[in-house]
Coordinates of C-alpha atoms in Angstrom, one line a residue:
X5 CA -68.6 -18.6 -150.1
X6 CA -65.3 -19.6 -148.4
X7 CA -65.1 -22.8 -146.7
X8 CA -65.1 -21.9 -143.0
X9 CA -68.2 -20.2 -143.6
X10 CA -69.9 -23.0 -145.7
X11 CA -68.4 -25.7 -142.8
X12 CA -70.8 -23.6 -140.5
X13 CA -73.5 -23.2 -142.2
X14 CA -73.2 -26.9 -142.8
X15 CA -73.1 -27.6 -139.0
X16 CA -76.0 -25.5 -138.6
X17 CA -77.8 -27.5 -141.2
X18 CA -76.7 -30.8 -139.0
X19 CA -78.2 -29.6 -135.7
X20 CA -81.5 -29.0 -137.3
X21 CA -81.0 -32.5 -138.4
X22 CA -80.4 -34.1 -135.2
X23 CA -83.7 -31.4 -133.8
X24 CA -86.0 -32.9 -136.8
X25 CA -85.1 -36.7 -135.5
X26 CA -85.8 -35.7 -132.2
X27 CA -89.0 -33.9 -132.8
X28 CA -89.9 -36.7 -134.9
X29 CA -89.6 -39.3 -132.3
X30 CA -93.5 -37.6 -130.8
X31 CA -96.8 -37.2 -132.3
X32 CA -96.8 -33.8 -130.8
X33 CA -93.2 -32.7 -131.6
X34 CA -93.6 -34.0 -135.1
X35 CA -94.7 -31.0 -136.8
X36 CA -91.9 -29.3 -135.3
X37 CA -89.7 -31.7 -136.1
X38 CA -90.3 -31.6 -140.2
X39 CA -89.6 -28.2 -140.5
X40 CA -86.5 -28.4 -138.7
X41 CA -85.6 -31.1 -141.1
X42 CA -86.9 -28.3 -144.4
X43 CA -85.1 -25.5 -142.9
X44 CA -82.0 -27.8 -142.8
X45 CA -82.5 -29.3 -145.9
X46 CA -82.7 -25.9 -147.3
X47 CA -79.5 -24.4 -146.0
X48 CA -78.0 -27.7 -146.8
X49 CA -78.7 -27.2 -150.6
X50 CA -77.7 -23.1 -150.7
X51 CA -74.2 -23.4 -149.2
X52 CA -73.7 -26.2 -151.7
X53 CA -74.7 -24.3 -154.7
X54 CA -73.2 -21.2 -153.4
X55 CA -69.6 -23.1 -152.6
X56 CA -69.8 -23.7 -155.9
X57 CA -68.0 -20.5 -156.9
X58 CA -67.9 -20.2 -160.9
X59 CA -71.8 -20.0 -161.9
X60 CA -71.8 -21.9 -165.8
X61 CA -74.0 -22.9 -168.2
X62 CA -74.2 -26.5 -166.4
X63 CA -75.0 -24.5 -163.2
X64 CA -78.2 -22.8 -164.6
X65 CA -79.0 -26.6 -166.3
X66 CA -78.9 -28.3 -162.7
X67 CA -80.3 -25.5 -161.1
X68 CA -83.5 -26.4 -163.5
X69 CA -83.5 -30.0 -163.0
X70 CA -83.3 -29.3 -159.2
X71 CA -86.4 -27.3 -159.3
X72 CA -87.9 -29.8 -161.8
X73 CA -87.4 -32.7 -159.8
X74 CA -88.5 -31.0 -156.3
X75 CA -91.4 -29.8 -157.8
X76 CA -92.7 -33.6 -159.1
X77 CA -91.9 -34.6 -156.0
X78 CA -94.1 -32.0 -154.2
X79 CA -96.9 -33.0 -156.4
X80 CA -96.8 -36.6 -155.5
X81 CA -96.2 -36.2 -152.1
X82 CA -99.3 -34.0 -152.2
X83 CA -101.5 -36.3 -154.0
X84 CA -100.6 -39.7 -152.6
X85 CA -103.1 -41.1 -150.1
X86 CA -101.7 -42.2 -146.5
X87 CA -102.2 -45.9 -147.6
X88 CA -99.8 -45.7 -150.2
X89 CA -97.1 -44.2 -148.4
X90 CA -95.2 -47.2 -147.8
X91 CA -94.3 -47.5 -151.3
X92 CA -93.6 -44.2 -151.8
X93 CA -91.2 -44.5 -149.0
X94 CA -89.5 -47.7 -151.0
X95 CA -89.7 -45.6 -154.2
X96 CA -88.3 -42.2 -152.9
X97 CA -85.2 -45.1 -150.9
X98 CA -84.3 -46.4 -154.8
X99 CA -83.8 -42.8 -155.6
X100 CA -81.4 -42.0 -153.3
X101 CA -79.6 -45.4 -154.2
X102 CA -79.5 -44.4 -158.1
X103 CA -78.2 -41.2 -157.0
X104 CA -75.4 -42.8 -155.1
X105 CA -74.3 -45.1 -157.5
X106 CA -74.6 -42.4 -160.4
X107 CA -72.2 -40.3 -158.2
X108 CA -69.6 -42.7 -158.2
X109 CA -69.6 -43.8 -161.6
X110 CA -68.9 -40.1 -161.8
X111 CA -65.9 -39.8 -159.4
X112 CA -64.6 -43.0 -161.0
X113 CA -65.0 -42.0 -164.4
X114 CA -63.8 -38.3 -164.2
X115 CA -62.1 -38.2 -160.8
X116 CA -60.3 -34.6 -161.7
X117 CA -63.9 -33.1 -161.2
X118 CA -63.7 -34.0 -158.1
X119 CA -60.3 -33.7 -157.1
X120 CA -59.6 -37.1 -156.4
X121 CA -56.7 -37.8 -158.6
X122 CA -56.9 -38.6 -162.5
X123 CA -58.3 -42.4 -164.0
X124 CA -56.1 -44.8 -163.0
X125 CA -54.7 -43.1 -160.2
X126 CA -56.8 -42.5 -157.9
X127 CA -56.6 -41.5 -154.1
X128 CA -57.0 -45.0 -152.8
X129 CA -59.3 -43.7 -150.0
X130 CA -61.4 -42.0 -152.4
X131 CA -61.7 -45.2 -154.2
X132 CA -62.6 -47.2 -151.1
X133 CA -65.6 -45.0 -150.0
X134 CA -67.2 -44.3 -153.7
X135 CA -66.8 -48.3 -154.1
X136 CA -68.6 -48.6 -151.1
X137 CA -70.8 -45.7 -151.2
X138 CA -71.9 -47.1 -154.9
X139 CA -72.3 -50.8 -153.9
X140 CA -74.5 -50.1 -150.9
X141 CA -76.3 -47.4 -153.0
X142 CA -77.1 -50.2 -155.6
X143 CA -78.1 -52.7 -153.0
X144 CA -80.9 -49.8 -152.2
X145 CA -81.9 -49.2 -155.3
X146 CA -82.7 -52.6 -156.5
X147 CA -84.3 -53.8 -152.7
X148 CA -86.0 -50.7 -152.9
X149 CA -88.1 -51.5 -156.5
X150 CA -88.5 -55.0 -155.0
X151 CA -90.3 -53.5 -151.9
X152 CA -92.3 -50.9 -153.6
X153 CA -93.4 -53.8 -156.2
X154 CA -94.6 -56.0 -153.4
X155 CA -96.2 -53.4 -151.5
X156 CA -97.5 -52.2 -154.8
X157 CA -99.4 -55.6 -155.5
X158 CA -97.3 -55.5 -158.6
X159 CA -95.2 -58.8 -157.6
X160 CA -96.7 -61.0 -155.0
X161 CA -96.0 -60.1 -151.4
X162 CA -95.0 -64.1 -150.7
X163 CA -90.9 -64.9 -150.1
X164 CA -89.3 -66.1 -153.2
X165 CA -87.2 -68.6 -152.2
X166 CA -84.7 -71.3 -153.8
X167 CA -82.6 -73.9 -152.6
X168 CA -79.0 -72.7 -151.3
X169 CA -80.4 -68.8 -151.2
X170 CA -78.6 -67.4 -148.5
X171 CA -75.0 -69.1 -149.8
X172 CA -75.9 -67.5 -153.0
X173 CA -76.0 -64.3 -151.0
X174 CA -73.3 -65.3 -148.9
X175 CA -70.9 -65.3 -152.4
X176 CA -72.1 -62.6 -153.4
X177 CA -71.0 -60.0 -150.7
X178 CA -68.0 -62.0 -150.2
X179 CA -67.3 -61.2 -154.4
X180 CA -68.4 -57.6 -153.7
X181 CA -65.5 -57.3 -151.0
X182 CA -63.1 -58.8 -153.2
X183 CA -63.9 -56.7 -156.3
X184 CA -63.3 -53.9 -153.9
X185 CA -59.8 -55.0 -152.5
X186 CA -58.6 -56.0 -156.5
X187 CA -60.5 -52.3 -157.9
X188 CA -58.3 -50.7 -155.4
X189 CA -55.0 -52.5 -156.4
X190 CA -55.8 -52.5 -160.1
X191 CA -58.2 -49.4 -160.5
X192 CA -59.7 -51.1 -163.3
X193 CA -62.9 -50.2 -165.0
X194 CA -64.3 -53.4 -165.4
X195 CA -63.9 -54.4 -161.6
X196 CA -65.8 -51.3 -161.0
X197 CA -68.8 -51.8 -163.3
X198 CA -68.4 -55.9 -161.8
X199 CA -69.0 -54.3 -158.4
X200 CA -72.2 -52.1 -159.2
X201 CA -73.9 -55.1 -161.0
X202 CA -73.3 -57.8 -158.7
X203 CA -74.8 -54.8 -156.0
X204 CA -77.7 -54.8 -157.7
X205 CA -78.0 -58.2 -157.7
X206 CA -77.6 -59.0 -154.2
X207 CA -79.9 -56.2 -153.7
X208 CA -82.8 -58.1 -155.6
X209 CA -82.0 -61.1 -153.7
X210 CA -81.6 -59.9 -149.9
X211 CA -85.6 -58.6 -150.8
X212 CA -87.3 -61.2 -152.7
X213 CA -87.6 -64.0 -149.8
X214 CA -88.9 -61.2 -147.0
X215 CA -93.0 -61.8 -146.9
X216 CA -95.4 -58.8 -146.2
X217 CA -96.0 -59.3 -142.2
X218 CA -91.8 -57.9 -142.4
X219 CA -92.5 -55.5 -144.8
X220 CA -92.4 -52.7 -142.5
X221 CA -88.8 -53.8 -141.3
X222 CA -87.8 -53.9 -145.0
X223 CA -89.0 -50.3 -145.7
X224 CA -86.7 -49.3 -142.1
X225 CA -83.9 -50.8 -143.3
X226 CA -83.5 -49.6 -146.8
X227 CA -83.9 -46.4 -145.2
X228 CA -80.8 -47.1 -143.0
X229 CA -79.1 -48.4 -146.6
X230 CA -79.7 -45.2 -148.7
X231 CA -78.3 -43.3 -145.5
X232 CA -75.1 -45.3 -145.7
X233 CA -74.6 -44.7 -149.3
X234 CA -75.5 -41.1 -148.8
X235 CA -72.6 -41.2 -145.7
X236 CA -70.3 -43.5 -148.2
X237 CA -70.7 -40.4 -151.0
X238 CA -70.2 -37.9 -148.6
X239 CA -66.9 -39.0 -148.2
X240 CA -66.0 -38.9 -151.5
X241 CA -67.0 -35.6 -152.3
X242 CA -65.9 -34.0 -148.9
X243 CA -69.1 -32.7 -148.2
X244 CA -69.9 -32.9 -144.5
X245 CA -73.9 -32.2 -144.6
X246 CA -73.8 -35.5 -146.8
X247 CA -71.6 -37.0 -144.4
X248 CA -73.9 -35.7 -141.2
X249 CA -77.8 -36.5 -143.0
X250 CA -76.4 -39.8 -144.3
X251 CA -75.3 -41.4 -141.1
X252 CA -78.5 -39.6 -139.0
X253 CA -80.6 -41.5 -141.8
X254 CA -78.3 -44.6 -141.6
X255 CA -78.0 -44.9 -137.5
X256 CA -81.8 -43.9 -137.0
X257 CA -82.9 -46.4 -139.8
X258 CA -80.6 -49.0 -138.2
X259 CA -82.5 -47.7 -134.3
X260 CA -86.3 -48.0 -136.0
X261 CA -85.5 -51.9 -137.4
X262 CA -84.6 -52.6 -134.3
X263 CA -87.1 -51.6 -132.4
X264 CA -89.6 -53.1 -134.9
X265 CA -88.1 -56.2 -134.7
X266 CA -88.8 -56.0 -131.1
X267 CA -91.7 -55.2 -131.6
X268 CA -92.4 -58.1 -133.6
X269 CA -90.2 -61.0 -131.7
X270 CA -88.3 -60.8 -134.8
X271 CA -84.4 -61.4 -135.0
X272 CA -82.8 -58.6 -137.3
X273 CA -80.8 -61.2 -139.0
X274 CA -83.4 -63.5 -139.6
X275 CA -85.9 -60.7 -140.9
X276 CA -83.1 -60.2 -143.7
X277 CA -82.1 -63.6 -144.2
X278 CA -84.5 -65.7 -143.5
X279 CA -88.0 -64.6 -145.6
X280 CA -90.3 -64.8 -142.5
X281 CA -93.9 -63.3 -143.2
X282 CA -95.3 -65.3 -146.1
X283 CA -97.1 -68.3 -146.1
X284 CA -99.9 -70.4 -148.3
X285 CA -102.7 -68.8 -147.4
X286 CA -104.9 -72.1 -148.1
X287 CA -102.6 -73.8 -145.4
X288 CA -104.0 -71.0 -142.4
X289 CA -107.0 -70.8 -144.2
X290 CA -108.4 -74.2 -144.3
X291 CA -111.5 -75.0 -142.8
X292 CA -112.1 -71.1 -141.9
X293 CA -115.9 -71.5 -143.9
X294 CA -116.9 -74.5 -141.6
X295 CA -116.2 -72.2 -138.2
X296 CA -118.9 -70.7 -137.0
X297 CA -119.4 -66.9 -136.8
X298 CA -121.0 -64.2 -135.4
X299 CA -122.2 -61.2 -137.6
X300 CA -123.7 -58.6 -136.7
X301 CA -125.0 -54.8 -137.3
X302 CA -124.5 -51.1 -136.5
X303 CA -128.0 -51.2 -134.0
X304 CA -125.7 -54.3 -132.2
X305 CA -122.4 -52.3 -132.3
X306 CA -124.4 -49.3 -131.2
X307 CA -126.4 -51.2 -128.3
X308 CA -123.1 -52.7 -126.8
X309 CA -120.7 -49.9 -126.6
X310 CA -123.4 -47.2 -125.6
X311 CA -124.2 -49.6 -122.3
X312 CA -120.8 -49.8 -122.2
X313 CA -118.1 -48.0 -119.3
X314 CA -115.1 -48.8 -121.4
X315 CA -114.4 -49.4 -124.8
X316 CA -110.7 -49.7 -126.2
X317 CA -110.7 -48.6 -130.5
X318 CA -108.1 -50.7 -132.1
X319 CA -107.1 -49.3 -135.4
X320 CA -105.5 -51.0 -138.5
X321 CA -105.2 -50.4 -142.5
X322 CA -108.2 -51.3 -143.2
X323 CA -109.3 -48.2 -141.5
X324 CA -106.3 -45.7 -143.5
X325 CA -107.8 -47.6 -147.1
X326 CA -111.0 -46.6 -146.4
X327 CA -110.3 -43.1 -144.5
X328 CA -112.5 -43.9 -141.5
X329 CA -110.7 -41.9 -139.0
X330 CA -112.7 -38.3 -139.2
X331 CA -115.8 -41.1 -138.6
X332 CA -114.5 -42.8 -135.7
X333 CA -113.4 -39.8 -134.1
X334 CA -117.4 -38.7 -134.2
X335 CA -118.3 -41.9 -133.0
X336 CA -115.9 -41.4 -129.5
X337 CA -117.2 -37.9 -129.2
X338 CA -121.2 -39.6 -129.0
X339 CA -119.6 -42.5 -126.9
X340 CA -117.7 -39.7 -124.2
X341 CA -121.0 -37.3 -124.3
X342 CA -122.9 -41.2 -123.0
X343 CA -120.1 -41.2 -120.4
X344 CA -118.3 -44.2 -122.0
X345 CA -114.1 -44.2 -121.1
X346 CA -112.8 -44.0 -124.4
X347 CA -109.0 -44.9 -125.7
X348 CA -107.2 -46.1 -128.6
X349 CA -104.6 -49.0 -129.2
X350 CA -101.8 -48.7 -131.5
X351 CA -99.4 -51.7 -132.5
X352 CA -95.8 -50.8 -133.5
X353 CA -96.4 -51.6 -137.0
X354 CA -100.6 -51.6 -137.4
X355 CA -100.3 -50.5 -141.1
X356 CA -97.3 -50.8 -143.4
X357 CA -95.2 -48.1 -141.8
X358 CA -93.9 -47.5 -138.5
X359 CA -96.3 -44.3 -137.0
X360 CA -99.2 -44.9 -139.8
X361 CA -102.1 -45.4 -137.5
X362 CA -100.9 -42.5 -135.3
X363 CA -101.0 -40.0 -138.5
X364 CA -104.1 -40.9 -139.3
X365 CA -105.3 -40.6 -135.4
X366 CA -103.7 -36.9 -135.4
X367 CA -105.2 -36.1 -139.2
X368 CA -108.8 -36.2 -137.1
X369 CA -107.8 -34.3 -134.3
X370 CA -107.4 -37.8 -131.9
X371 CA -105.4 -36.1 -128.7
X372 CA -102.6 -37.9 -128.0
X373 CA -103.0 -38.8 -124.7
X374 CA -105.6 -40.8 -125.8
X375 CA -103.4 -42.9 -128.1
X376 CA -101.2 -46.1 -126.6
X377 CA -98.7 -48.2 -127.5
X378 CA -99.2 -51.9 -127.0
X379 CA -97.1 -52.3 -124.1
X380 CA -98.8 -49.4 -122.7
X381 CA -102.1 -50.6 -122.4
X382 CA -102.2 -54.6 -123.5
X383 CA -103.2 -55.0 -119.8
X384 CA -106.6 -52.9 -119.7
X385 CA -108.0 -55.2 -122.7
X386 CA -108.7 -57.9 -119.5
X387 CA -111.2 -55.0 -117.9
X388 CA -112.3 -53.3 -121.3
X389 CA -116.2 -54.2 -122.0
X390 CA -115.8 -53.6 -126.0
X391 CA -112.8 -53.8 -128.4
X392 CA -113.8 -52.1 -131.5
X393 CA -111.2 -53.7 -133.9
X394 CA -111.3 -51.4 -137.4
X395 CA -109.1 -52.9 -140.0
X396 CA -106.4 -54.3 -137.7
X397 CA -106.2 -57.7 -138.4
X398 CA -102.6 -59.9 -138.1
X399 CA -101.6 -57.5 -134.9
X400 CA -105.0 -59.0 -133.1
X401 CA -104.6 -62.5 -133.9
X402 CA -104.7 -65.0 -130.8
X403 CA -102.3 -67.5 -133.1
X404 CA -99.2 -65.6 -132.9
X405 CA -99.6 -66.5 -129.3
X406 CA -100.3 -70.5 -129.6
X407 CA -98.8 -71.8 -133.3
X408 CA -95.2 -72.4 -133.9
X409 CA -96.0 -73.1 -137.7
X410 CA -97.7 -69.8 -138.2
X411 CA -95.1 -67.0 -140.1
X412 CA -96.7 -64.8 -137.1
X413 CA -95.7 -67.2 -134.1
X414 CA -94.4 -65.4 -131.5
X415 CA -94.6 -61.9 -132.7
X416 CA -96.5 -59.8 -129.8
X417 CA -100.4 -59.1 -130.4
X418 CA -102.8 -56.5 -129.0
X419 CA -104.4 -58.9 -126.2
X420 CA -107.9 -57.5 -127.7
X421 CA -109.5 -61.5 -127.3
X422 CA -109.6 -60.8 -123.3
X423 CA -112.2 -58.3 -124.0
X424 CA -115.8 -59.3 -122.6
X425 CA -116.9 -58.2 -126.0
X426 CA -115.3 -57.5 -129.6
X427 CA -116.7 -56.0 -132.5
X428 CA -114.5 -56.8 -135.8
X429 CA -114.9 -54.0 -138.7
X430 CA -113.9 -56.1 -142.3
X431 CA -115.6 -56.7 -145.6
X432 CA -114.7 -60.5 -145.2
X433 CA -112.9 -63.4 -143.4
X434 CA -109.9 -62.8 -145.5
X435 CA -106.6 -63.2 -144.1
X436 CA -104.4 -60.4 -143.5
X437 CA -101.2 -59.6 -144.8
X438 CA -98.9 -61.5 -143.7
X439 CA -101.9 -64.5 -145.1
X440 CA -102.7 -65.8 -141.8
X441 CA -106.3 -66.5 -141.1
X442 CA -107.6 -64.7 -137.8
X443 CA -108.7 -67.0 -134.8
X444 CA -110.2 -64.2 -133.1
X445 CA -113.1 -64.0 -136.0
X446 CA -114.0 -67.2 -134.8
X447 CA -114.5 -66.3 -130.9
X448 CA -117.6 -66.6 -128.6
X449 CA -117.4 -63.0 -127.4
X450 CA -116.4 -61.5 -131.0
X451 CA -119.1 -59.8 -133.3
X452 CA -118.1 -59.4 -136.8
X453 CA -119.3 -56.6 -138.6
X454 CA -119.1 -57.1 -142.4
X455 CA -118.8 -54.0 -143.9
X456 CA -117.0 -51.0 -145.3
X457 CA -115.0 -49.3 -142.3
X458 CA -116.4 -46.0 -142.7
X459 CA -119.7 -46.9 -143.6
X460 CA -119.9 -49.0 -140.8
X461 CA -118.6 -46.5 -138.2
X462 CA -120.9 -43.9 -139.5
X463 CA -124.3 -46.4 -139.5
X464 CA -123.1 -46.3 -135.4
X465 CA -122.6 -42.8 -135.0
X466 CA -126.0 -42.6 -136.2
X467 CA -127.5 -45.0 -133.8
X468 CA -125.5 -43.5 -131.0
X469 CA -127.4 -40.4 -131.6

């Protein structure tokens, strides 16, 4: 394929990009949107096995792995449940770190491949964006194994933190810009090999002190990282779908932590520097057995929201782990056929992902205009007779609004304690994620309902009827 064909094809392949972020951006578009993003993907990865030019041996044996890899991928994606997709998000990010890192030990080591020069003398450009492109790529990777282990449960989600932590960082990416400025003047092997180790490195560090109420920033922002790397590598082999789907990934990535972090009251720099999101859970938990509560059952829940004219449904993950949504979606269709004003209330990051509630909504058939955002409809909580709370937990709790100690202080919260009456799905009074103990279980007008999500929600739906 010549090269002004396979430049088009490639900026065809770019537009679909830009129309799979864009459909991506709705719950209704987002269908839409994906297959934009496969159709692209797909041209993407013909023109560059068809620019190719002289099929080998080593052709056929990529051509293998390719299918190999895609289709383990395929499987996975198939069989993991919703409530593990935020590590498989961290996992999938590492990936495409590895791969950027193993790319330019590639380009370094055998630079004629590539057409970059010969060892030793390479373009100096080229050397700049692989040395870049690696270092950021190995940054990803080992952030991204850090997240997926604490998302995991496989390493504590608490910040790790030392004394003179964020100098130690500091030194570290100022070493990483010095190795790069003496690799280029020297084009020495053991500079480079210095520069993709102390990356890792710093990428392990920059993710152990972040606790699990960030998490979801974390996973936003290692996807911005592995676009980078993916840009950085791009350059290096002159490939301009690289260049295009790695700074779409990086910019939108870079957009979505920002708007999290928004979301959250957070400050970007803090989020990564400063290990907010963790705390002794004994500290926020003390005393919590001496309050009293209110418990009830599904005849209460039942009784109060069919006499009721509005009731607002407030999701959370302890409704994806349990895989209550096709059951609540019942339940609303009893409450609107009792006349009952029915809507649902989504925090920006209810769940571990950005947009994990509203899958989960649109898996049962939710319709979307029935689904809003917290600054949408915080207001109608104050006129609301019942907030049915399922799962949600730190995004409802009063405290963010009223501790400055608490690792939550300040973030915004679903208003849902202004309700005349809540009812509180959860097996216990444990804290939530970011190991905060809830205030709101502790309320006058709040009626806990210990129990499984979707066994609880079902027990109504058969009261309601």
């Amino acid at each position: 394929m010549s090269a002004n064909l396979s430049a088009i094809f490639y900026l065809i392949s770019g537009v679909l990009f830009i129309l799979a972020l864009r459909g991506l951006s709705s719950p209704e578009t987002s269908r839409q949107g994906n297959l934009f993003g496969i159709l692209g993907m797909i041209i993407a990865i013909t023109v560059t096995f068809l620019s190719i030019g002289n099929f080998s041996t080593s052709f056929i044996y990529v051509l293998i792995i390719l299918l190999a890899g895609g289709s383990i991928g395929a499987l996975i994606a198939y069989k993991i449940p919703m409530t593990a997709m935020p590590e498989l998000v961290a996992g999938f990010h590492s990936l495409v770190g590895l791969a950027a890192v193993f790319v330019a030990i590639s380009a370094f080591l055998n630079p004629e491949a590539f057409k970059l020069g010969s060892p030793g003398n390479i373009k100096i450009a080229s050397l700049i964006e692989m040395s870049i492109g690696g270092a950021i790529g190995a940054i990803t990777f080992s952030g991204s194994i850090i997240a997926f282990l604490k998302l995991r449960g496989i390493m504590s989600g608490s910040p790790i933190t030392f004394r003179g932590q964020h100098y130690i960082n500091l030194l570290l990416g100022i070493a990483i810009i010095v190795l790069i400025f003496y690799l280029c003047n020297t084009q020495s092997e053991s500079f480079f090999w210095r520069l993709i180790e102390i990356s890792f490195l710093l990428g392990l560090l920059l993710i152990i002190p972040i606790g699990g109420a960030d998490m979801p920033v974390v996973i936003s922002m290692l996807n911005s990282y592995s676009g980078w790397a993916a840009a950085g590598i791009g350059f290096t082999l002159e490939n301009s779908a690289l260049i295009i789907t790695g700074a779409l990934v990086g910019s939108s990535g870079a957009i979505l932590s920002y708007i999290m972090c928004k979301g959250m009251n957070r400050s970007f720099f803090n989020v990564i520097l400063g290990g907010f999101g963790g705390t002794d859970q004994t500290i926020y938990s003390k005393g919590k057995d001496k309050k009293p509560v209110k418990s009830g059952n599904s005849e209460d829940a039942a009784f109060l929201m069919k006499n009721a004219s509005s009731v607002i449904i407030v999701p959370g993950y302890g409704m994806a782990v349990a895989q209550a949504q096709h059951a609540l979606r019942e339940m609303v269709d009893s409450l609107k056929k009792n006349g009952v004003k029915v809507s649902y209330a989504v925090h920006p990051v209810a769940g571990r992902m950005p947009g994990h509630m509203n899958v989960l909504l649109a898996e049962a058939n939710v319709p979307y205009d029935e689904v809003f955002e917290l600054d949408q409809i915080n207001n109608d909580f104050a006129n609301c007779d019942v907030a049915y709370v399922i799962g949600a937990n730190d995004v409802t709790n009063p405290i963010a609004k009223t501790d400055p100690k608490s690792p939550i202080y300040g973030m915004p919260i679903l208003d849902v304690e202004k309700s005349k009456s809540v009812l509180f799905v959860k097996r216990s009074l444990s804290p939530g994620y970011a190991g905060v103990d809830n205030e709101l279980f502790y309320r006058d007008n709040t009626l806990m309902l210990f129990s499984d999500a979707k066994k609880m929600t079902e027990e109504i739906v058969k009261n309601l009827n």
